[in-house]
Short mmCIF file of C-alpha atoms in Angstrom, two decimals:
data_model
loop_
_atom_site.label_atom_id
_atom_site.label_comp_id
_atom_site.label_asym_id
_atom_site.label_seq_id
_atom_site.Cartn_x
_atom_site.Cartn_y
_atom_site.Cartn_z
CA UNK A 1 -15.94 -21.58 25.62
CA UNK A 2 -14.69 -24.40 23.18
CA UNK A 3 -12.40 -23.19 20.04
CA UNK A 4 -15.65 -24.80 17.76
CA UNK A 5 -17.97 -22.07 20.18
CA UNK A 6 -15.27 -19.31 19.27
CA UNK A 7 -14.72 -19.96 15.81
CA UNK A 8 -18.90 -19.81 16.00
CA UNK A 9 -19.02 -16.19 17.64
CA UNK A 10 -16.20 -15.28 15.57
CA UNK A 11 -18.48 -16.10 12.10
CA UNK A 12 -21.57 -14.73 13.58
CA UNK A 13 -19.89 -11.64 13.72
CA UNK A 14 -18.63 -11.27 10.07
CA UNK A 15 -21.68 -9.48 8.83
CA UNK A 16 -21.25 -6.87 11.49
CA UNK A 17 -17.64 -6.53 10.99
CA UNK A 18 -18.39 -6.31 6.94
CA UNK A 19 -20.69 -3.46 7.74
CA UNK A 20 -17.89 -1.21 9.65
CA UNK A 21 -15.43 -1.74 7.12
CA UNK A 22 -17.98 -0.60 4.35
CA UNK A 23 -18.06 2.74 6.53
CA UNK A 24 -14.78 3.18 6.10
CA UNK A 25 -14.88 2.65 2.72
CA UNK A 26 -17.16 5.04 2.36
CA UNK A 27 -14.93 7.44 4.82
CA UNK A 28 -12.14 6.50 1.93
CA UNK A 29 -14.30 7.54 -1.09
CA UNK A 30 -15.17 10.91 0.76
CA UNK A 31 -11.55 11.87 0.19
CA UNK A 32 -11.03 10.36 -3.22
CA UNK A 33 -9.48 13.34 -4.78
CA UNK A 34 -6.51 12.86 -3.06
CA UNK A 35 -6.02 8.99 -3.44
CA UNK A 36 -3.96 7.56 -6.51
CA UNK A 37 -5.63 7.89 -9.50
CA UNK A 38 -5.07 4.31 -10.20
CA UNK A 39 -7.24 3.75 -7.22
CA UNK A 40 -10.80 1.93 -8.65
CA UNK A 41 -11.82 -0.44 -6.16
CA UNK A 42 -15.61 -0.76 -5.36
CA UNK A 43 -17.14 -1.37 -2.67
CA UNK A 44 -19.12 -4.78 -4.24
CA UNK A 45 -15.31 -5.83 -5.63
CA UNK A 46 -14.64 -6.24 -1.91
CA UNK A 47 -18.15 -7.16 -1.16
CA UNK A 48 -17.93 -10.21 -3.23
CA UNK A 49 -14.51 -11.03 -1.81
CA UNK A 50 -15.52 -11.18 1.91
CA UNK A 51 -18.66 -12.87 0.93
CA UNK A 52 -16.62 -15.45 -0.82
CA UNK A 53 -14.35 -15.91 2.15
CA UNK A 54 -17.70 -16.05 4.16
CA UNK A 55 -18.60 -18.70 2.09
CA UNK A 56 -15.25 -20.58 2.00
CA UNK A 57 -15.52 -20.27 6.15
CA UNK A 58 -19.16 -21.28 6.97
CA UNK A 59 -18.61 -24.69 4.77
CA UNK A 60 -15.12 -25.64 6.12
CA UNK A 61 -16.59 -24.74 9.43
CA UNK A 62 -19.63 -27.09 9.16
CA UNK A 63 -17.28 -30.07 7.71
CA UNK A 64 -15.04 -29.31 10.79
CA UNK A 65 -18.35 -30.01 12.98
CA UNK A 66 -19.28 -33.00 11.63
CA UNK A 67 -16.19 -34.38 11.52
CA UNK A 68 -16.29 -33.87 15.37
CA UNK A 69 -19.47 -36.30 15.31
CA UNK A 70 -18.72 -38.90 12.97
CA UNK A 71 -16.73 -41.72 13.25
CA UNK A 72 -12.78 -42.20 12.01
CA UNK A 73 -13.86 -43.72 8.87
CA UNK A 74 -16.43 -41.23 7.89
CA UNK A 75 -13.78 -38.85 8.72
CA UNK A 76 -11.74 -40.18 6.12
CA UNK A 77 -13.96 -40.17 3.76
CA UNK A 78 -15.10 -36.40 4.62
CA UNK A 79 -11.57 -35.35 4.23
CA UNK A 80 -11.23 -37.06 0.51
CA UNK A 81 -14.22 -35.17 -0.70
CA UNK A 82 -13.49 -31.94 0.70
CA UNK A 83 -12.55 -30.72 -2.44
CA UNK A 84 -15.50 -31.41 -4.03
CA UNK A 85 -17.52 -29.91 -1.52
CA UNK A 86 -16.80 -26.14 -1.60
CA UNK A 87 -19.17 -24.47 -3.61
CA UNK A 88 -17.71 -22.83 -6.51
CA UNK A 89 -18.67 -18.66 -7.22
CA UNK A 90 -17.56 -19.19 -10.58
CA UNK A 91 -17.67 -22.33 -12.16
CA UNK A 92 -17.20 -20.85 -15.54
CA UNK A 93 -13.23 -20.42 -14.70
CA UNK A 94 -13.19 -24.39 -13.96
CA UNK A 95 -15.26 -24.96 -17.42
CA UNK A 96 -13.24 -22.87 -19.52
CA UNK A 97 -9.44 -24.50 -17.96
CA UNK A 98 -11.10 -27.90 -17.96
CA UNK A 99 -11.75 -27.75 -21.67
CA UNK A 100 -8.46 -25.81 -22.43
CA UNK A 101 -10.33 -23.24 -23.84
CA UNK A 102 -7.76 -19.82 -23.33
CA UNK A 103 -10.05 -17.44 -25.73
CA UNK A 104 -12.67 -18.23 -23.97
CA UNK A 105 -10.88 -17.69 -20.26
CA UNK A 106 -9.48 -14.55 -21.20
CA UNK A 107 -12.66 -13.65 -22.44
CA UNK A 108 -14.62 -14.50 -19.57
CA UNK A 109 -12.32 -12.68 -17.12
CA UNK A 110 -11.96 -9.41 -19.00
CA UNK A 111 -15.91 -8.85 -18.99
CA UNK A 112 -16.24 -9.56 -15.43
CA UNK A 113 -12.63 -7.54 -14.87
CA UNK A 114 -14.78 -5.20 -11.97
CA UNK A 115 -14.71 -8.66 -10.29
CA UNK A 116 -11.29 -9.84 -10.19
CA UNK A 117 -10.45 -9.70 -6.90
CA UNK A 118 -13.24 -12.74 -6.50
CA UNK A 119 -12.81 -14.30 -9.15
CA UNK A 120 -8.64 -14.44 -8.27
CA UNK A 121 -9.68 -16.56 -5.41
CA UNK A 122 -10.62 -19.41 -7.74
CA UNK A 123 -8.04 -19.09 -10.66
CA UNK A 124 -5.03 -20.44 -9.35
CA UNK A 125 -7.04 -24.11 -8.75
CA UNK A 126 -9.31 -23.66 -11.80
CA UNK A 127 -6.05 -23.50 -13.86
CA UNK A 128 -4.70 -26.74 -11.88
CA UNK A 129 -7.39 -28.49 -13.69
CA UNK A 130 -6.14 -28.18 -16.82
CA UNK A 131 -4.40 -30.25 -18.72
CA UNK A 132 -1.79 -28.05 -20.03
CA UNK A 133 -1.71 -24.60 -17.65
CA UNK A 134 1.26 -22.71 -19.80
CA UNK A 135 -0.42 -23.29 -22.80
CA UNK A 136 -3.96 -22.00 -21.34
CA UNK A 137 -2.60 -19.09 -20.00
CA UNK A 138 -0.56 -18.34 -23.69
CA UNK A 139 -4.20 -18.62 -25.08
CA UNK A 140 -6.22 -16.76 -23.07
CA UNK A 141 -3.64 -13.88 -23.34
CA UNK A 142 -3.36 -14.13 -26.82
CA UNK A 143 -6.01 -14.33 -27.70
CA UNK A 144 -7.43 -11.46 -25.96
CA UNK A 145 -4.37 -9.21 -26.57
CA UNK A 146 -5.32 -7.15 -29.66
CA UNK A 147 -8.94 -7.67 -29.27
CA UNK A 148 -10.74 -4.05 -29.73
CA UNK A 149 -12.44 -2.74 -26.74
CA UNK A 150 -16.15 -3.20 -26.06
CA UNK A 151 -18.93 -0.25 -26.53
CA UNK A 152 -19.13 0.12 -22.99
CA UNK A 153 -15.42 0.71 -22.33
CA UNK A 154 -13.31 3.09 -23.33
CA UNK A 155 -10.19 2.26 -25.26
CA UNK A 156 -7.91 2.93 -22.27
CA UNK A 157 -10.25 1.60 -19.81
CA UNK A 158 -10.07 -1.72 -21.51
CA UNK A 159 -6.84 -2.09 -22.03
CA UNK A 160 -6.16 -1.32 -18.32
CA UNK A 161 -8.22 -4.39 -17.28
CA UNK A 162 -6.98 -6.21 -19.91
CA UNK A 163 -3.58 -5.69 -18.69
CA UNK A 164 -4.70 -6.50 -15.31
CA UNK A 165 -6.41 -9.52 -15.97
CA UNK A 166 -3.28 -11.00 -17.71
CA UNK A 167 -1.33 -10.29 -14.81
CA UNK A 168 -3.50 -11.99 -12.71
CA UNK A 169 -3.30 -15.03 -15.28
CA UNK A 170 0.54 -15.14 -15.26
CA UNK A 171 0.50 -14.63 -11.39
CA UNK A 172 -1.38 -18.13 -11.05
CA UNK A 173 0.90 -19.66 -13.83
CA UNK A 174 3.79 -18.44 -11.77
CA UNK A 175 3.05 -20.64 -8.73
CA UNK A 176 3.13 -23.47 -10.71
CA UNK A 177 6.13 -26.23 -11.80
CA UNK A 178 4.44 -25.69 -15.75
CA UNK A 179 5.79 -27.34 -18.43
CA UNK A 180 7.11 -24.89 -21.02
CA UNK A 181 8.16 -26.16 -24.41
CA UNK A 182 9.70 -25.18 -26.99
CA UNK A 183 6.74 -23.65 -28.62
CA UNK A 184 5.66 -21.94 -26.12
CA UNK A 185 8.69 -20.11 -25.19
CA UNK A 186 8.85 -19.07 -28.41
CA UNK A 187 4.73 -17.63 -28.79
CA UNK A 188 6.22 -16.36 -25.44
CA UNK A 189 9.13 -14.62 -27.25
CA UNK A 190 7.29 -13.15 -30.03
CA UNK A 191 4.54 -11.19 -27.44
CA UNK A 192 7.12 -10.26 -25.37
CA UNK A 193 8.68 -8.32 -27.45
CA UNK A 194 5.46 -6.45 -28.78
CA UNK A 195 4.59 -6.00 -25.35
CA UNK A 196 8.06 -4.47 -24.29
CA UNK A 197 6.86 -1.97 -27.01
CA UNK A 198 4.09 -0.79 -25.31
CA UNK A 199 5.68 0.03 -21.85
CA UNK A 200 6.98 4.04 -21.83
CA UNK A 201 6.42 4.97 -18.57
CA UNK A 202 3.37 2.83 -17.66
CA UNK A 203 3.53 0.24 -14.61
CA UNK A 204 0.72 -1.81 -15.41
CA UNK A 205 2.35 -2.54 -18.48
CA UNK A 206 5.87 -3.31 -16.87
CA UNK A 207 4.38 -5.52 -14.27
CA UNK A 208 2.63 -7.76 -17.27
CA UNK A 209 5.73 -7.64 -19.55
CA UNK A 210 7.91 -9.04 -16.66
CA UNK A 211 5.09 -11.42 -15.40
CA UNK A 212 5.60 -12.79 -19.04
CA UNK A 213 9.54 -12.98 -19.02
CA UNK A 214 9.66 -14.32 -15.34
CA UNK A 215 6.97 -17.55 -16.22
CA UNK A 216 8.44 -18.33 -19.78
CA UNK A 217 11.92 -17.67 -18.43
CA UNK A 218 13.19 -15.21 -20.99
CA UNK A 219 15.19 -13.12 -18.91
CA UNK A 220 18.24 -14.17 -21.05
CA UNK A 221 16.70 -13.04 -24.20
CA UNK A 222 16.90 -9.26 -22.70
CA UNK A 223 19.17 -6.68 -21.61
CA UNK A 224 19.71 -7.32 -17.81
CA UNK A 225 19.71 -3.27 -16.88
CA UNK A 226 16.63 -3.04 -18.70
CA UNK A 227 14.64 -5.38 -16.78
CA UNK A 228 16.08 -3.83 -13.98
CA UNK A 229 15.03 -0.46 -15.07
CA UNK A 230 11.54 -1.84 -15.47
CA UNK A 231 11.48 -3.41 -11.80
CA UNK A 232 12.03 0.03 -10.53
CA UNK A 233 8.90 1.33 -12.65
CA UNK A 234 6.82 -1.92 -10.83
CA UNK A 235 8.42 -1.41 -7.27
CA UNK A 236 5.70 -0.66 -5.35
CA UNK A 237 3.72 -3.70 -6.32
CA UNK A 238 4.78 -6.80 -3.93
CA UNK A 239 5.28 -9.14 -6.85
CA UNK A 240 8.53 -6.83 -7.39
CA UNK A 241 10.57 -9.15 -5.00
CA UNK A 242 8.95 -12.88 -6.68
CA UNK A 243 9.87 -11.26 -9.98
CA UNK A 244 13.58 -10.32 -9.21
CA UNK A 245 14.22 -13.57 -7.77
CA UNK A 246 12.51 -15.83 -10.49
CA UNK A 247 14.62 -13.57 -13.12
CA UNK A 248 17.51 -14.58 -10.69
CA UNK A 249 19.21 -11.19 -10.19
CA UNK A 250 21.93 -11.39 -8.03
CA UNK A 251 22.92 -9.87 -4.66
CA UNK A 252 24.48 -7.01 -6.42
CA UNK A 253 22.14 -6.31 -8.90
CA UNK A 254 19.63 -6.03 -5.83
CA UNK A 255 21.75 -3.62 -3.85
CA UNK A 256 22.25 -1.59 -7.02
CA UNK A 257 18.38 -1.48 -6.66
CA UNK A 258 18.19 -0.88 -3.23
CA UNK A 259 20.34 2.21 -3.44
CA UNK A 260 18.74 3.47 -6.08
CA UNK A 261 15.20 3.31 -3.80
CA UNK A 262 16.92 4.89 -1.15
CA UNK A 263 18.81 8.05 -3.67
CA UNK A 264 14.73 8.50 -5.01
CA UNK A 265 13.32 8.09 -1.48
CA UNK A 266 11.22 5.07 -1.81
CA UNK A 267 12.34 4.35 1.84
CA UNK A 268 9.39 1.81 2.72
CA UNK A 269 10.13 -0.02 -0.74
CA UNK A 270 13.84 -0.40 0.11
CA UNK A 271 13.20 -1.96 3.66
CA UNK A 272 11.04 -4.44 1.40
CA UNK A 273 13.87 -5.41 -0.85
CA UNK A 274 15.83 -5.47 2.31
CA UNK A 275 14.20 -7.90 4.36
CA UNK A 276 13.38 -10.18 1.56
CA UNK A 277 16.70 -10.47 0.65
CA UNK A 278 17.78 -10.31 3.41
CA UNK A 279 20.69 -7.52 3.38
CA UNK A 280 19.95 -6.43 6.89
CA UNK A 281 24.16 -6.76 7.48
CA UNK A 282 24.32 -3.75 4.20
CA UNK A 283 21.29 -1.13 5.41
CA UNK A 284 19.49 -0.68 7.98
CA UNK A 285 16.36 -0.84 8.30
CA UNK A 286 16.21 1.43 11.62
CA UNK A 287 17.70 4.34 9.92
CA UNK A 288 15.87 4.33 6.85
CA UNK A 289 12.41 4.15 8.55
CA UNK A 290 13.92 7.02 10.60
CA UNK A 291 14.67 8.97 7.89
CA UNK A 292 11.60 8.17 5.91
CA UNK A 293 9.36 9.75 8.84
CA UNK A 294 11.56 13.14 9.01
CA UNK A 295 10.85 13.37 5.31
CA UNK A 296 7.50 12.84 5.74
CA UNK A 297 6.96 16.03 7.99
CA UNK A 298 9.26 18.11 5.56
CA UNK A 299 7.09 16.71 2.75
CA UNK A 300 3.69 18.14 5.27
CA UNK A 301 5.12 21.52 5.80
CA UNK A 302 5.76 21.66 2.08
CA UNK A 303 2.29 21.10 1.05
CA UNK A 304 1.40 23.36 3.62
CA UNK A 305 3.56 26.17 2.50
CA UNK A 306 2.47 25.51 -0.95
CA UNK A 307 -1.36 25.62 -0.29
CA UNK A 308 -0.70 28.92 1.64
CA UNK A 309 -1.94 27.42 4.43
CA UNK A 310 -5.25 26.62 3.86
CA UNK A 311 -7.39 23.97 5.74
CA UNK A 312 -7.40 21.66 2.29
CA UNK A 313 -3.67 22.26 2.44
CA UNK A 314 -3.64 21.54 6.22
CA UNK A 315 -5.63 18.25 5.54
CA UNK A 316 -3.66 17.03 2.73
CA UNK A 317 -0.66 17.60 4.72
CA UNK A 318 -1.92 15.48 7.94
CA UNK A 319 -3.16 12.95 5.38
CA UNK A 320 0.61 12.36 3.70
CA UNK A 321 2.10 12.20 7.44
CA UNK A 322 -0.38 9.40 8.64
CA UNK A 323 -0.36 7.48 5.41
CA UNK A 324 3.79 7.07 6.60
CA UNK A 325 2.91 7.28 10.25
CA UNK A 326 0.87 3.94 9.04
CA UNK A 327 3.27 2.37 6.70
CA UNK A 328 5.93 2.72 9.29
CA UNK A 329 4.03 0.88 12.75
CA UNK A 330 3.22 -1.84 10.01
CA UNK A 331 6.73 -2.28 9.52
CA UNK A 332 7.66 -2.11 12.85
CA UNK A 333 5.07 -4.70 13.73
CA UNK A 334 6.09 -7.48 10.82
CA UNK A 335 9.76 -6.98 11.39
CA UNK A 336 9.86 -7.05 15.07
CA UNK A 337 11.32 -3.56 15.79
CA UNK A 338 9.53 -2.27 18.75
CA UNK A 339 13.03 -2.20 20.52
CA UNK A 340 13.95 0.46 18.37
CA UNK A 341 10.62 2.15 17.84
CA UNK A 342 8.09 3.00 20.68
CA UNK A 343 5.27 1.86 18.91
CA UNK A 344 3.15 3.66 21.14
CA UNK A 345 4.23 6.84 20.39
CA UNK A 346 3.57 6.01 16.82
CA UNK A 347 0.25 5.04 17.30
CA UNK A 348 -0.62 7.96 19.62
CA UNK A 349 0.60 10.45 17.03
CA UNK A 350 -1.92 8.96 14.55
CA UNK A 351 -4.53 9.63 17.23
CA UNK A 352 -3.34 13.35 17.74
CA UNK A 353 -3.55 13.79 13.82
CA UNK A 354 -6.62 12.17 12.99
CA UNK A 355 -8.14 14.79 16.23
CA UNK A 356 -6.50 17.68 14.40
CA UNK A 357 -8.08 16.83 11.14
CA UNK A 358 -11.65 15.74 12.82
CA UNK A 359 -11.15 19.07 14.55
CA UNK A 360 -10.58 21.34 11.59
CA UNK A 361 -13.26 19.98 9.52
CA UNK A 362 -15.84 20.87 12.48
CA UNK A 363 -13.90 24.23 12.97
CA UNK A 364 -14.87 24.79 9.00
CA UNK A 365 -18.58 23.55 9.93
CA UNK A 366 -19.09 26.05 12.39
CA UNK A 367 -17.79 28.70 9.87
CA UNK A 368 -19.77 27.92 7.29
CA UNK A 369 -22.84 27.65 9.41
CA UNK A 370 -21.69 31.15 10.98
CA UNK A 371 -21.37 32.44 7.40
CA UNK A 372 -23.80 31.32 5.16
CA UNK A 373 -23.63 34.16 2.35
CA UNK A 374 -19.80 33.21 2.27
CA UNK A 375 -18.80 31.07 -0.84
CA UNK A 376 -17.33 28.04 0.71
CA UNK A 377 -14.37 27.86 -1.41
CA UNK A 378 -13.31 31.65 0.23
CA UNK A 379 -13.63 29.18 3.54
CA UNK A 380 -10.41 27.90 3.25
CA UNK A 381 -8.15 31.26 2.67
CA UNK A 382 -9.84 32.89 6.13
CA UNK A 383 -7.07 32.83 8.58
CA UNK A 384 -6.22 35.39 11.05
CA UNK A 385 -3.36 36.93 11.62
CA UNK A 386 -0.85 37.26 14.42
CA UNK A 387 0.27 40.79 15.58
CA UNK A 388 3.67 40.95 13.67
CA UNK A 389 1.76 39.79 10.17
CA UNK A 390 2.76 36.14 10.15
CA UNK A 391 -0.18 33.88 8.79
CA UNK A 392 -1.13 31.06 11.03
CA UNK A 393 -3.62 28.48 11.27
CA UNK A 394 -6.91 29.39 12.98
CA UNK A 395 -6.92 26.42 15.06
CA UNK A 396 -3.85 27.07 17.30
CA UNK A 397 -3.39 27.61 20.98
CA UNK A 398 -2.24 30.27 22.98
CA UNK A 399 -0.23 29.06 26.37
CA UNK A 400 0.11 31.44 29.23
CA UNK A 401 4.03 32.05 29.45
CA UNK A 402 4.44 30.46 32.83
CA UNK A 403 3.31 26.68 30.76
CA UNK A 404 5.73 27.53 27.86
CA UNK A 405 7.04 24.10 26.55
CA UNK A 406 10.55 23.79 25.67
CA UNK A 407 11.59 24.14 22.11
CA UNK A 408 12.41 20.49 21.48
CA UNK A 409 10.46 17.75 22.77
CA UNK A 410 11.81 15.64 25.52
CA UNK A 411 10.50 11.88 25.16
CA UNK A 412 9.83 11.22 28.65
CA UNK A 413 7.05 13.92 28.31
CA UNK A 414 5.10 12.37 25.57
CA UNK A 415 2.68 13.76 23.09
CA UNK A 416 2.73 17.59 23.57
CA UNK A 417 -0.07 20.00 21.48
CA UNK A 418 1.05 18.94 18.27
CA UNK A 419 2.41 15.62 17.35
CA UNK A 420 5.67 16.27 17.78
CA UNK A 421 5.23 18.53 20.54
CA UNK A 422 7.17 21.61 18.25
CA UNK A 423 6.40 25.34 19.35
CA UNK A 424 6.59 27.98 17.18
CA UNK A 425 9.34 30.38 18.07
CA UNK A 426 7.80 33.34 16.19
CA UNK A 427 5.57 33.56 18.97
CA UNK A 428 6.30 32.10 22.22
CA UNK A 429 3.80 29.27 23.30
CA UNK A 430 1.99 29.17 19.84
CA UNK A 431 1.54 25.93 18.94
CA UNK A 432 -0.05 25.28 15.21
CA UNK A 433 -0.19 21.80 13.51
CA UNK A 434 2.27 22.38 11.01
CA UNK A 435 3.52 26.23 11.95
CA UNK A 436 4.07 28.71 9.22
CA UNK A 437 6.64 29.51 7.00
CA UNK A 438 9.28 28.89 9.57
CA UNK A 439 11.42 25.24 10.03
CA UNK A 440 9.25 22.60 11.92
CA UNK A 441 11.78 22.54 14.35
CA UNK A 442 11.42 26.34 15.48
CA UNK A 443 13.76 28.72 15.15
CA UNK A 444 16.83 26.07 14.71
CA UNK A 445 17.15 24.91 11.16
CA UNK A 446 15.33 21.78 10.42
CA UNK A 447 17.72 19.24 9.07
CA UNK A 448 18.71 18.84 5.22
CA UNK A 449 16.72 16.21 3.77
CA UNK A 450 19.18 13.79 2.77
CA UNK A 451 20.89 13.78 -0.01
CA UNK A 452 23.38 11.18 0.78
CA UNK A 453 22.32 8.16 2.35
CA UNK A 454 22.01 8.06 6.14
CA UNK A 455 21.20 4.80 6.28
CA UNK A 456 24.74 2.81 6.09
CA UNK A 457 26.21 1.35 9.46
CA UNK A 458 29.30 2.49 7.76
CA UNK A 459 28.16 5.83 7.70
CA UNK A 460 26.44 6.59 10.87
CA UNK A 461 27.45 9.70 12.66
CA UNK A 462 29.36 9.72 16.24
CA UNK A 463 25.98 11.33 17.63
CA UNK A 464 24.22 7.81 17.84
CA UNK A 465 22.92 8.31 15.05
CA UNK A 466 21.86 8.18 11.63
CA UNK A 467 22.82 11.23 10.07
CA UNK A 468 20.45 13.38 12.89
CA UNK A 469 21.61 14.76 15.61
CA UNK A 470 19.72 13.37 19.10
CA UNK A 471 17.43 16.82 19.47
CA UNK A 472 15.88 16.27 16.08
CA UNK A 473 14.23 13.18 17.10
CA UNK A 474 10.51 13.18 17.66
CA UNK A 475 9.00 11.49 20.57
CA UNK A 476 8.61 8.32 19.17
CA UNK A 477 11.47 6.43 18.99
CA UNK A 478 14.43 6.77 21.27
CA UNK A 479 17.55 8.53 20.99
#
């Protein structure tokens, strides 16, 4: 098969693939209640992306086959009008930058704000076109700042997407070599300051303000620990890192930051900040990805504990371990660290907790179905007990005592009942997904969670380690 037949199959199968991810999306919505409330992504936001990209795809791919067929010079000539020839999804973003018309742009993109993530594939060239980008981008902010919210909206709603469509205004302007007068710094100035005003604890609102200070370059005209203080608020958002470094913090401003991450355990963001600025000689990555997935079963069993055990409390818990199971192989995968990690391990754990949780949820099928005069919400508070009175989960296993498992998990073996292969010691061979009351690690103690950092070279314990001891470890990476 030629790469022009693969690239071929490949397109072919984009309406097929589109169709599986919209089942998980739907998957995704069926657990809403316990995603970020923040989280208000539809499905035809993404719709319109991928059928923009489709777009983008099927007409590079056709110039790419005639250009196979024609002649040099018509291939030249093919290649000079290739900007020309894309079709355009929104050709009101081109019109509005083309005629320097701001009002009108921020206008524009604030009542079609459900569609930003298609229309952001546009605005970065649409705002080339202009004549004068800063000053566009100064009006179409401005101008749509104070405006009062539409009938349709709510107050907050609007302001929300407001605040969100500037950002994605000053994200475009922030690519670009823009020439910023005088003037401009100054209109610049004057609405940073109001904005600053409206910050308080609100991220969206930090991650505009410092959009604004980064592109106009007014990090002079404000306390340094504040904007610092406001880059912690943003972390999470991967503009963070372009922000610090078009402020220009220094290296130990960003280790200030760093530490503070790690103190508050934002472990994944401080690998981030990390690798980016590249500090890998100061922390270590290893450790802190360590640590961040023993916190994320103590974080499980405390849900657990806290939901007395229900199945919702059982789900939530499995949900918060695979969301870091997750974040951790994609870190392992980007930064090359499968010598340190056994990424299969990782990958097979997700697969163990995703069959607990599809197991469960049939489990509470059946007992509904078995039960039908039973209010489902009593559903979740069944749970038998165990002979001495200690609450367990009614999905465990019982071992005969000749297959007992040892207490802690020895690699070599692999995945054992439960993910990390821990028995309960209150009764020998009982196996539940995240035990009872007792430590996740049986009748030893589980580990503090730490308090002081475990992840300095300086500070690694004699043990091999990083501030656990070699039994602790769970299967999946070695000791």
């Amino acid at each position: 098969m030629t790469e022009t037949e693969t690239i071929a199959a490949a397109i072919d199968q984009f309406d097929e693939k589109k169709k599986k991810l919209k089942n998980a999306f739907d998957d995704l919505q069926a657990h809403r209640s316990l995603l970020s409330p923040s989280f208000d992504l539809s499905w035809s936001e993404i719709d319109s992306h991928f059928s923009s990209l489709q777009s983008s795809l099927l007409n590079r791919f056709r110039r790419l086959q005639s250009a196979a067929t024609c002649p040099e010079s018509e291939r030249i000539k093919a290649s000079a009008a290739d900007t020309t020839e894309a079709p355009l999804l929104w050709p009101e973003l081109r019109t509005y930058c083309e005629k320097m018309d701001g009002k009108g742009l921020g206008k524009y993109m604030i009542d079609n704000s459900k569609k930003r993530l298609s229309i952001n594939q546009e605005l970065p060239e649409a705002i080339r076109c202009s004549a004068n980008p800063a000053a566009l981008v100064m009006d179409a902010i401005e101008g749509s700042y104070h405006c009062s919210p539409s009938s349709s909206s709510s107050s907050s709603a609007r302001t929300f997407d407001g605040t969100r469509i500037f950002v994605l205004l000053l994200e475009a302007l922030i690519e670009i070599n823009a020439n910023l007068t005088n003037d401009l710094r100054e209109r610049a100035r004057t609405l940073a300051f109001d904005w600053k005003s409206k910050i308080g604890n609100k991220p969206s609102e930090a991650l505009g303000f410092l959009h604004l200070v980064a592109v106009f370059e007014l990090g002079s005209v404000f306390k340094i620990e504040e904007l610092v203080d406001y880059i912690f608020l943003i972390s999470k958002h991967k503009q963070a890192t372009t922000i610090c470094k078009k402020l220009g913090l220094d290296k130990t401003r960003i280790a200030s930051l760093i530490q503070k991450f790690l103190h508050t355990g934002r472990l994944l963001v401080a690998i981030r900040f990390i690798n980016e600025f590249e500090m890998t000689d100061r922390f270590k990555p290893v450790s802190i990805l360590k640590t961040s997935l023993k916190n994320s079963r103590e974080a499980a069993k405390r849900v657990c504990a806290e939901g007395n055990y229900s199945v919702k409390a059982q789900n939530e818990a499995i949900d918060k371990e695979l969301s870091a199971l997750r974040a951790v192989i994609k870190v392992v995968k980007e930064k090359s660290l499968e010598s340190d990690f056994i990424q299969e391990r990782l990958e097979e754990c997700v697969q163990e907790l995703e069959k607990q949780k599809a197991q469960r949820r049939r489990d509470t099928k059946l007992a509904s179905s078995a039960n039908p005069q039973q209010p489902q919400q009593k559903l979740d508070k069944k749970r038998p007990r165990v002979a001495n009175g200690v609450t367990t989960d009614y999905n465990l296993t019982v071992q005969p005592l000749s297959q007992l498992q040892p207490l802690l998990p020895n690699p070599s073996h692999g995945l054992q009942v439960n993910p990390y292969g821990l028995v309960n010691s209150i009764r020998p061979g009982v196996t539940v997904p995240y035990g009872n009351s007792l430590s996740l690690y049986g009748s030893v103690p589980a580990p503090a969670l730490a308090s002081q950092p475990v992840y300095y070279e300086q500070q690694q314990a004699a043990n091999g380690g990083y501030g656990l001891p070699p039994q602790y470890n769970p299967p999946y990476y070695p000791h």
